[in-house]
PDB file of C-alpha atoms in Angstrom:
ATOM      1  CA  MET B   1      43.881  -4.070  28.285  1.00 49.00           C
ATOM      2  CA  THR B   2      40.277  -3.976  27.031  1.00 51.00           C
ATOM      3  CA  THR B   3      39.687  -4.042  23.296  1.00 59.00           C
ATOM      4  CA  LEU B   4      36.700  -2.156  21.957  1.00 54.00           C
ATOM      5  CA  THR B   5      34.931  -3.787  19.037  1.00 58.00           C
ATOM      6  CA  THR B   6      33.728  -1.162  16.586  1.00 57.00           C
ATOM      7  CA  ALA B   7      31.670  -1.268  13.407  1.00 58.00           C
ATOM      8  CA  PHE B   8      34.956  -0.948  11.500  1.00 63.00           C
ATOM      9  CA  THR B   9      36.567  -4.010  13.091  1.00 64.00           C
ATOM     10  CA  ASP B  10      33.454  -6.215  13.135  1.00 67.00           C
ATOM     11  CA  GLY B  11      30.382  -4.975  11.265  1.00 65.00           C
ATOM     12  CA  GLU B  12      28.170  -7.621  12.847  1.00 71.00           C
ATOM     13  CA  ASN B  13      29.209  -7.625  16.499  1.00 69.00           C
ATOM     14  CA  PHE B  14      30.306  -4.206  17.609  1.00 64.00           C
ATOM     15  CA  ASP B  15      29.703  -2.528  20.942  1.00 65.00           C
ATOM     16  CA  SER B  16      30.340   1.103  20.139  1.00 73.00           C
ATOM     17  CA  PHE B  17      27.271   3.322  19.977  1.00 81.00           C
ATOM     18  CA  HIS B  18      27.015   7.068  19.706  1.00 86.00           C
ATOM     19  CA  PRO B  19      24.262   8.443  21.948  1.00 90.00           C
ATOM     20  CA  LEU B  20      22.517  11.615  20.845  1.00 92.00           C
ATOM     21  CA  VAL B  21      21.998  14.571  23.176  1.00 90.00           C
ATOM     22  CA  ASP B  22      18.212  14.119  22.870  1.00 93.00           C
ATOM     23  CA  GLU B  23      15.901  11.205  22.107  1.00 96.00           C
ATOM     24  CA  TRP B  24      13.804  11.657  18.952  1.00 97.00           C
ATOM     25  CA  THR B  25      10.533  10.341  17.520  1.00 98.00           C
ATOM     26  CA  VAL B  26       9.616   9.937  13.852  1.00 98.00           C
ATOM     27  CA  TRP B  27       5.954  10.508  12.982  1.00 98.00           C
ATOM     28  CA  TYR B  28       4.211  10.058   9.620  1.00 97.00           C
ATOM     29  CA  ASP B  29       0.902  11.242   8.292  1.00 94.00           C
ATOM     30  CA  SER B  30      -0.590  10.428   4.939  1.00 88.00           C
ATOM     31  CA  PRO B  31      -3.159  12.369   2.995  1.00 80.00           C
ATOM     32  CA  SER B  32      -6.783  11.774   3.794  1.00 75.00           C
ATOM     33  CA  LYS B  33      -9.837  13.672   2.664  1.00 70.00           C
ATOM     34  CA  LYS B  34     -11.502  12.960   6.008  1.00 75.00           C
ATOM     35  CA  VAL B  35      -8.888  14.747   8.130  1.00 73.00           C
ATOM     36  CA  THR B  36     -10.167  17.803   9.940  1.00 73.00           C
ATOM     37  CA  GLU B  37      -8.575  20.074  12.491  1.00 70.00           C
ATOM     38  CA  GLN B  38     -10.365  18.134  15.233  1.00 72.00           C
ATOM     39  CA  ASN B  39      -9.191  14.654  14.192  1.00 76.00           C
ATOM     40  CA  TRP B  40      -5.799  15.538  12.704  1.00 76.00           C
ATOM     41  CA  MET B  41      -3.822  13.819  15.468  1.00 78.00           C
ATOM     42  CA  ALA B  42      -5.682  10.553  14.796  1.00 82.00           C
ATOM     43  CA  ASN B  43      -4.188  10.573  11.261  1.00 87.00           C
ATOM     44  CA  ILE B  44      -0.597  10.885  12.429  1.00 92.00           C
ATOM     45  CA  LYS B  45       1.266   7.685  13.296  1.00 94.00           C
ATOM     46  CA  LYS B  46       4.343   7.213  15.432  1.00 95.00           C
ATOM     47  CA  ALA B  47       6.853   5.349  13.259  1.00 95.00           C
ATOM     48  CA  ALA B  48       9.999   5.004  15.385  1.00 97.00           C
ATOM     49  CA  ASP B  49      12.102   6.334  18.245  1.00 97.00           C
ATOM     50  CA  PHE B  50      15.869   6.698  18.225  1.00 96.00           C
ATOM     51  CA  GLN B  51      18.501   7.825  20.694  1.00 95.00           C
ATOM     52  CA  THR B  52      21.793   6.834  19.036  1.00 93.00           C
ATOM     53  CA  LEU B  53      23.405   7.849  15.769  1.00 91.00           C
ATOM     54  CA  GLU B  54      23.238   4.225  14.653  1.00 91.00           C
ATOM     55  CA  ASP B  55      19.477   4.034  15.322  1.00 95.00           C
ATOM     56  CA  PHE B  56      18.983   7.343  13.480  1.00 96.00           C
ATOM     57  CA  TRP B  57      20.568   5.978  10.301  1.00 93.00           C
ATOM     58  CA  SER B  58      18.809   2.640  10.697  1.00 94.00           C
ATOM     59  CA  VAL B  59      15.416   4.352  10.850  1.00 96.00           C
ATOM     60  CA  LEU B  60      16.109   6.664   7.909  1.00 94.00           C
ATOM     61  CA  ASN B  61      17.462   3.833   5.773  1.00 93.00           C
ATOM     62  CA  ASN B  62      14.378   1.670   6.396  1.00 95.00           C
ATOM     63  CA  ILE B  63      11.545   4.084   5.642  1.00 95.00           C
ATOM     64  CA  PRO B  64      10.547   5.309   2.174  1.00 95.00           C
ATOM     65  CA  GLY B  65      12.576   8.249   0.910  1.00 94.00           C
ATOM     66  CA  VAL B  66      10.993  11.668   1.171  1.00 95.00           C
ATOM     67  CA  ASN B  67      10.536  11.881  -2.599  1.00 89.00           C
ATOM     68  CA  GLN B  68       8.670   8.538  -2.494  1.00 93.00           C
ATOM     69  CA  ILE B  69       5.920   9.440  -0.040  1.00 96.00           C
ATOM     70  CA  PRO B  70       2.529  10.421  -1.492  1.00 95.00           C
ATOM     71  CA  VAL B  71       1.618  13.998  -2.271  1.00 95.00           C
ATOM     72  CA  GLY B  72       0.095  15.458   0.878  1.00 94.00           C
ATOM     73  CA  ALA B  73       2.143  13.239   3.223  1.00 96.00           C
ATOM     74  CA  ASN B  74       4.565  14.452   5.891  1.00 97.00           C
ATOM     75  CA  TYR B  75       7.431  13.110   7.975  1.00 98.00           C
ATOM     76  CA  HIS B  76       7.824  14.722  11.397  1.00 98.00           C
ATOM     77  CA  VAL B  77      10.984  14.220  13.483  1.00 98.00           C
ATOM     78  CA  PHE B  78      10.559  15.715  16.956  1.00 98.00           C
ATOM     79  CA  LYS B  79      12.318  15.526  20.268  1.00 97.00           C
ATOM     80  CA  ASN B  80      10.846  12.692  22.304  1.00 96.00           C
ATOM     81  CA  GLY B  81       7.833  13.872  24.288  1.00 96.00           C
ATOM     82  CA  ILE B  82       6.938  16.697  21.881  1.00 97.00           C
ATOM     83  CA  LYS B  83       4.021  16.032  19.551  1.00 95.00           C
ATOM     84  CA  PRO B  84       4.145  17.535  16.053  1.00 95.00           C
ATOM     85  CA  MET B  85       1.235  19.881  16.651  1.00 93.00           C
ATOM     86  CA  TRP B  86       1.072  23.565  17.572  1.00 91.00           C
ATOM     87  CA  GLU B  87      -1.050  22.748  20.626  1.00 92.00           C
ATOM     88  CA  ASP B  88       1.794  20.830  22.293  1.00 94.00           C
ATOM     89  CA  PRO B  89       3.093  22.942  25.225  1.00 95.00           C
ATOM     90  CA  ALA B  90       6.614  22.948  23.736  1.00 94.00           C
ATOM     91  CA  ASN B  91       5.291  24.505  20.511  1.00 93.00           C
ATOM     92  CA  THR B  92       2.657  27.005  21.685  1.00 93.00           C
ATOM     93  CA  LYS B  93       5.045  29.988  21.764  1.00 92.00           C
ATOM     94  CA  GLY B  94       7.021  28.801  18.789  1.00 92.00           C
ATOM     95  CA  GLY B  95       7.193  29.285  15.086  1.00 91.00           C
ATOM     96  CA  ARG B  96       8.841  27.630  12.145  1.00 93.00           C
ATOM     97  CA  LEU B  97      11.500  28.286   9.567  1.00 92.00           C
ATOM     98  CA  SER B  98      10.561  26.790   6.197  1.00 96.00           C
ATOM     99  CA  VAL B  99      12.307  26.373   2.880  1.00 96.00           C
ATOM    100  CA  THR B 100      10.322  25.342  -0.192  1.00 97.00           C
ATOM    101  CA  PHE B 101      11.926  23.423  -3.055  1.00 97.00           C
ATOM    102  CA  ASN B 102      10.684  22.904  -6.595  1.00 95.00           C
ATOM    103  CA  LYS B 103       9.828  19.306  -7.518  1.00 94.00           C
ATOM    104  CA  SER B 104      12.772  19.420  -9.928  1.00 92.00           C
ATOM    105  CA  ALA B 105      14.993  18.958  -6.849  1.00 88.00           C
ATOM    106  CA  GLY B 106      14.399  15.227  -7.406  1.00 84.00           C
ATOM    107  CA  ASP B 107      16.820  12.993  -5.508  1.00 86.00           C
ATOM    108  CA  THR B 108      18.677  16.012  -4.097  1.00 94.00           C
ATOM    109  CA  ILE B 109      15.771  16.614  -1.721  1.00 96.00           C
ATOM    110  CA  GLN B 110      16.545  13.369   0.155  1.00 95.00           C
ATOM    111  CA  ASN B 111      20.105  14.576   0.770  1.00 95.00           C
ATOM    112  CA  LEU B 112      18.886  17.989   1.956  1.00 96.00           C
ATOM    113  CA  TRP B 113      16.427  16.350   4.386  1.00 97.00           C
ATOM    114  CA  PHE B 114      19.169  14.046   5.748  1.00 95.00           C
ATOM    115  CA  ARG B 115      21.485  17.025   6.217  1.00 93.00           C
ATOM    116  CA  ALA B 116      18.835  19.051   8.045  1.00 94.00           C
ATOM    117  CA  LEU B 117      18.122  16.128  10.372  1.00 95.00           C
ATOM    118  CA  ALA B 118      21.810  15.393  10.921  1.00 93.00           C
ATOM    119  CA  VAL B 119      22.348  18.968  12.070  1.00 91.00           C
ATOM    120  CA  ILE B 120      19.510  18.960  14.593  1.00 92.00           C
ATOM    121  CA  VAL B 121      19.788  15.416  15.948  1.00 93.00           C
ATOM    122  CA  GLY B 122      23.541  14.948  15.684  1.00 85.00           C
ATOM    123  CA  SER B 123      24.656  18.181  17.245  1.00 77.00           C
ATOM    124  CA  ASP B 124      26.953  17.714  20.196  1.00 54.00           C
ATOM    125  CA  LEU B 125      25.266  20.764  21.645  1.00 50.00           C
ATOM    126  CA  SER B 126      21.551  20.394  22.204  1.00 50.00           C
ATOM    127  CA  ILE B 127      19.812  22.915  19.995  1.00 72.00           C
ATOM    128  CA  GLU B 128      17.376  23.905  22.708  1.00 81.00           C
ATOM    129  CA  ASN B 129      15.136  26.093  20.581  1.00 87.00           C
ATOM    130  CA  VAL B 130      14.510  23.403  17.933  1.00 93.00           C
ATOM    131  CA  CYS B 131      11.577  21.105  18.717  1.00 95.00           C
ATOM    132  CA  GLY B 132      11.669  19.189  15.461  1.00 96.00           C
ATOM    133  CA  ALA B 133      11.666  19.136  11.687  1.00 97.00           C
ATOM    134  CA  VAL B 134       8.937  18.412   9.153  1.00 98.00           C
ATOM    135  CA  PHE B 135       9.224  17.258   5.554  1.00 98.00           C
ATOM    136  CA  SER B 136       6.131  17.911   3.433  1.00 97.00           C
ATOM    137  CA  ASN B 137       5.474  16.561  -0.056  1.00 96.00           C
ATOM    138  CA  ARG B 138       3.067  18.846  -1.876  1.00 96.00           C
ATOM    139  CA  LYS B 139       1.680  18.836  -5.415  1.00 94.00           C
ATOM    140  CA  VAL B 140       4.152  21.337  -6.869  1.00 95.00           C
ATOM    141  CA  SER B 141       6.849  21.507  -4.198  1.00 97.00           C
ATOM    142  CA  TYR B 142       8.672  19.982  -1.260  1.00 97.00           C
ATOM    143  CA  ARG B 143       9.037  21.817   2.053  1.00 98.00           C
ATOM    144  CA  ILE B 144      11.454  21.365   4.942  1.00 98.00           C
ATOM    145  CA  SER B 145      10.521  23.174   8.157  1.00 97.00           C
ATOM    146  CA  LEU B 146      12.240  23.523  11.505  1.00 94.00           C
ATOM    147  CA  TRP B 147       9.821  24.009  14.380  1.00 95.00           C
ATOM    148  CA  LEU B 148      11.106  26.358  17.049  1.00 92.00           C
ATOM    149  CA  ARG B 149      10.199  26.448  20.724  1.00 90.00           C
ATOM    150  CA  ASN B 150      10.154  30.231  21.101  1.00 84.00           C
ATOM    151  CA  TYR B 151       9.821  32.712  18.253  1.00 72.00           C
ATOM    152  CA  GLU B 152      10.985  35.536  20.537  1.00 68.00           C
ATOM    153  CA  THR B 153      14.571  34.254  20.812  1.00 64.00           C
ATOM    154  CA  LYS B 154      15.564  36.052  17.620  1.00 54.00           C
ATOM    155  CA  ASP B 155      19.354  35.699  17.990  1.00 53.00           C
ATOM    156  CA  ALA B 156      19.090  31.938  18.481  1.00 50.00           C
ATOM    157  CA  ASN B 157      16.646  31.660  15.578  1.00 44.00           C
ATOM    158  CA  VAL B 158      18.967  33.602  13.259  1.00 49.00           C
ATOM    159  CA  ASP B 159      21.827  31.283  14.249  1.00 51.00           C
ATOM    160  CA  ILE B 160      19.664  28.256  13.434  1.00 53.00           C
ATOM    161  CA  ALA B 161      18.668  29.678  10.050  1.00 48.00           C
TER     162      ALA B 161
END
């Protein structure tokens, strides 16, 4: 009989991982007065890739919280191979669903961002129409957006919302 070592039986040496349906990439961009539409992609940096639930939490627990990034900065979490720009072929026919939160949301905003990501990356069904999610820290508000592959799939988009 084979015994499986899990994180619960040995937190240091376990061999149980939980693969995600899709691989994901975390991108970050910080505010810069020199960013233009033409050089925007040069300002965005790839921070990490993950493909298991364990890697997902490891990445999120080792980057600054969303309420700690500078005003004007953004986190982008997109399916691997899709760049967080409207010109990417996966996004050209898409749109986004956005929710804006007052800065008084404070620490709650981190929990809301985690929950949004957990839904899209941790789903046991691949949410085909979702390309990624973006967190934006702005002067007077926070914004969480889901980027959708095709704005014409209204039923699927309503289900996502």
